[in-house]
Amino acid sequence: MPAGRPESSPRLGRRTQNPTACASQGAHINEEQKLRAEQGFTSFKSKFLLLDVLREDRFGGVYLYQQKEKGTLLIVKKKVRGSSGNEAMSLLASVTHPNIVSTLGIFRNDDFFVLIQEYMSGGTLQDKPAFHPTWQQTLQIAKQLCEAVVFAHNNRVVHGHLRPTNVLFDPDRSAKVTDFWLQDDTSDV
């Protein structure tokens, strides 16, 4: 977790629903992190506000942005070109499924491959024991995950690292799978 991060992203998401509360967002991010997050995004800064650095490693980073005009929260995953997972990112951008986190856009430059996805404010499966799902809810979550993985496999995309932190929830507690082969196998971030 980046140093100085003031709170978890679900709470950050609720707080940023109010556009006036957004003015001070991102103040905890140091200049070096801002430069890394915005590197290669020349026109991006005018339309989007960097709110948080969710993860960074030698392969890239995951950032929380807010669209300035509409206030929509977005996840931006930036990977170094040539690292594993870029092909899966491209394939996944061309398919949609209700239980796979939606890809809103992708772009490449000489240095980076960037994936823009919907923000899931309901936390991860790892966080879910806190809401104590009933056995019916647990079966529904399992069904949603199976449908997402089968759909991905039918579209030649393998997850490769399915785990509780890669299962996200929307506000209605519908499960969605993320990070299809986007991480290096040796990484445990």
Coordinates of C-alpha atoms in Angstrom, one line a residue:
M1 CA 0.0 0.0 0.0
P2 CA 1.5 3.4 -0.9
A3 CA 2.8 5.5 2.0
G4 CA 0.5 8.3 3.2
R5 CA -2.7 6.7 1.7
P6 CA -5.3 8.2 4.0
E7 CA -8.1 5.6 3.6
S8 CA -9.4 2.7 1.7
S9 CA -10.8 3.3 -1.8
P10 CA -14.4 2.3 -1.0
R11 CA -14.6 5.1 1.5
L12 CA -12.8 7.4 -0.9
G13 CA -15.4 6.5 -3.5
R14 CA -18.3 7.4 -1.3
R15 CA -16.7 10.7 -0.3
T16 CA -16.0 11.7 -4.0
Q17 CA -19.7 11.5 -4.9
N18 CA -19.8 15.1 -3.8
P19 CA -17.9 17.2 -6.4
T20 CA -16.9 19.9 -3.9
A21 CA -15.3 17.3 -1.7
C22 CA -13.1 16.3 -4.6
A23 CA -11.1 19.6 -4.6
S24 CA -8.6 18.4 -2.0
Q25 CA -8.4 14.8 -3.3
G26 CA -4.9 13.6 -4.3
A27 CA -3.2 16.0 -1.9
H28 CA -1.6 13.0 -0.1
I29 CA 0.1 11.8 -3.3
N30 CA 3.8 12.9 -3.6
E31 CA 5.1 14.6 -6.7
E32 CA 7.1 11.5 -7.7
Q33 CA 4.0 9.3 -7.6
K34 CA 2.0 11.9 -9.6
L35 CA 4.7 12.1 -12.3
R36 CA 4.8 8.3 -12.6
A37 CA 1.0 8.1 -12.7
E38 CA 0.7 10.9 -15.3
Q39 CA 3.7 9.9 -17.5
G40 CA 2.5 9.4 -21.0
F41 CA -0.9 11.0 -20.4
T42 CA -0.6 14.4 -22.1
S43 CA -4.2 15.1 -22.7
F44 CA -5.5 12.9 -19.8
K45 CA -4.7 15.5 -17.1
S46 CA -7.1 18.1 -18.5
K47 CA -10.1 15.7 -18.2
F48 CA -9.2 13.5 -15.2
L49 CA -8.1 14.1 -11.7
L50 CA -5.7 11.7 -10.0
L51 CA -7.3 10.7 -6.6
D52 CA -5.2 7.8 -5.4
V53 CA -2.3 5.5 -6.1
L54 CA -3.7 2.0 -5.4
R55 CA -0.6 0.0 -6.4
E56 CA 2.8 0.5 -8.0
D57 CA 5.5 -2.0 -8.9
R58 CA 8.2 -2.4 -11.5
F59 CA 5.6 -3.5 -14.1
G60 CA 3.3 -0.4 -13.8
G61 CA 0.6 0.9 -11.5
V62 CA -3.1 1.0 -10.7
Y63 CA -4.6 4.5 -10.1
L64 CA -7.9 5.9 -9.1
Y65 CA -9.0 8.8 -11.3
Q66 CA -12.1 11.0 -11.4
Q67 CA -13.6 12.3 -14.6
K68 CA -13.7 16.1 -14.0
E69 CA -16.8 16.9 -15.9
K70 CA -19.1 14.0 -14.7
G71 CA -17.5 13.0 -11.5
T72 CA -17.3 9.4 -12.6
L73 CA -14.6 7.3 -10.8
L74 CA -12.3 5.2 -13.0
I75 CA -9.5 2.7 -12.5
V76 CA -6.5 3.2 -14.7
K77 CA -4.1 0.3 -15.0
K78 CA -0.8 1.3 -16.6
K79 CA 1.7 -1.5 -17.6
V80 CA 5.2 -1.2 -19.1
R81 CA 5.1 -2.3 -22.7
G82 CA 6.6 -5.7 -23.2
S83 CA 5.5 -7.0 -19.7
S84 CA 3.1 -10.0 -19.6
G85 CA -0.6 -9.5 -19.9
N86 CA -0.9 -6.9 -22.6
E87 CA -2.4 -9.3 -25.1
A88 CA -5.1 -10.4 -22.5
M89 CA -5.8 -6.7 -21.9
S90 CA -6.5 -6.2 -25.6
L91 CA -8.7 -9.3 -25.9
L92 CA -10.6 -8.4 -22.8
A93 CA -11.3 -4.9 -24.0
S94 CA -13.2 -6.4 -26.9
V95 CA -15.6 -8.5 -24.9
T96 CA -18.2 -7.7 -22.3
H97 CA -19.9 -9.7 -19.6
P98 CA -21.9 -8.7 -16.5
N99 CA -19.5 -10.4 -14.2
I100 CA -16.3 -9.1 -15.7
V101 CA -15.2 -5.6 -14.7
S102 CA -16.0 -3.4 -17.8
T103 CA -13.1 -2.0 -19.9
L104 CA -13.9 1.5 -20.9
G105 CA -10.9 2.1 -23.0
I106 CA -7.4 1.1 -23.9
F107 CA -4.4 2.9 -25.4
R108 CA -0.8 2.3 -26.1
N109 CA 2.2 4.4 -26.6
D110 CA 5.9 3.5 -27.0
D111 CA 6.4 3.0 -23.3
F112 CA 3.0 1.9 -21.8
F113 CA -0.1 -0.1 -22.3
V114 CA -3.1 1.5 -20.5
L115 CA -6.4 0.0 -19.5
I116 CA -9.3 2.1 -18.2
Q117 CA -11.9 0.3 -16.3
E118 CA -15.1 0.9 -14.2
Y119 CA -14.6 1.6 -10.5
M120 CA -16.1 -1.1 -8.3
S121 CA -17.1 0.5 -5.0
G122 CA -18.2 -2.6 -3.2
G123 CA -14.8 -3.9 -2.1
T124 CA -13.2 -7.3 -2.8
L125 CA -14.2 -10.9 -2.0
Q126 CA -11.4 -10.8 0.6
D127 CA -13.3 -8.0 2.3
K128 CA -16.7 -9.7 2.1
P129 CA -16.5 -11.9 5.3
A130 CA -17.4 -8.6 7.0
F131 CA -20.9 -8.7 5.5
H132 CA -21.4 -12.4 6.4
P133 CA -23.1 -13.6 3.2
T134 CA -25.9 -16.2 3.5
W135 CA -25.4 -19.5 1.8
Q136 CA -27.7 -18.3 -1.0
Q137 CA -25.6 -15.2 -1.5
T138 CA -22.4 -17.4 -1.4
L139 CA -23.9 -19.7 -4.1
Q140 CA -24.9 -16.6 -6.2
I141 CA -21.3 -15.2 -6.0
A142 CA -19.9 -18.6 -7.0
K143 CA -22.3 -18.8 -10.0
Q144 CA -21.3 -15.3 -11.1
L145 CA -17.6 -16.1 -10.9
C146 CA -18.0 -19.4 -12.8
E147 CA -20.0 -17.6 -15.5
A148 CA -17.3 -14.9 -15.9
V149 CA -14.4 -17.4 -16.1
V150 CA -16.2 -19.7 -18.6
F151 CA -17.0 -16.7 -20.7
A152 CA -13.4 -15.5 -20.6
H153 CA -12.1 -19.0 -21.5
N154 CA -14.6 -19.2 -24.4
N155 CA -13.0 -15.9 -25.6
R156 CA -9.4 -17.2 -25.3
V157 CA -8.6 -15.3 -22.1
V158 CA -7.2 -17.1 -19.1
H159 CA -7.3 -15.5 -15.7
G160 CA -4.1 -17.1 -14.4
H161 CA -4.3 -15.7 -10.9
L162 CA -7.9 -15.8 -9.6
R163 CA -8.0 -15.0 -5.9
P164 CA -10.2 -13.1 -3.5
T165 CA -8.6 -9.7 -4.2
N166 CA -9.4 -10.1 -8.0
V167 CA -13.1 -10.5 -7.3
L168 CA -14.8 -7.1 -6.9
F169 CA -18.3 -6.1 -6.0
D170 CA -20.6 -3.3 -7.2
P171 CA -22.8 -1.5 -4.8
D172 CA -25.6 -4.1 -5.3
R173 CA -23.1 -6.9 -4.3
S174 CA -22.8 -8.4 -7.8
A175 CA -19.4 -10.1 -8.2
K176 CA -17.1 -9.1 -11.1
V177 CA -13.7 -10.6 -11.9
T178 CA -10.8 -8.3 -12.7
D179 CA -7.1 -8.6 -13.5
F180 CA -7.1 -11.2 -16.2
W181 CA -3.5 -12.2 -16.5
L182 CA -2.4 -8.7 -15.7
Q183 CA 0.1 -9.5 -13.0
D184 CA 3.4 -11.2 -13.1
D185 CA 3.2 -14.7 -11.5
T186 CA 5.8 -13.9 -8.9
S187 CA 4.1 -10.7 -7.8
D188 CA 1.9 -10.9 -4.7
V189 CA 0.7 -7.3 -4.5

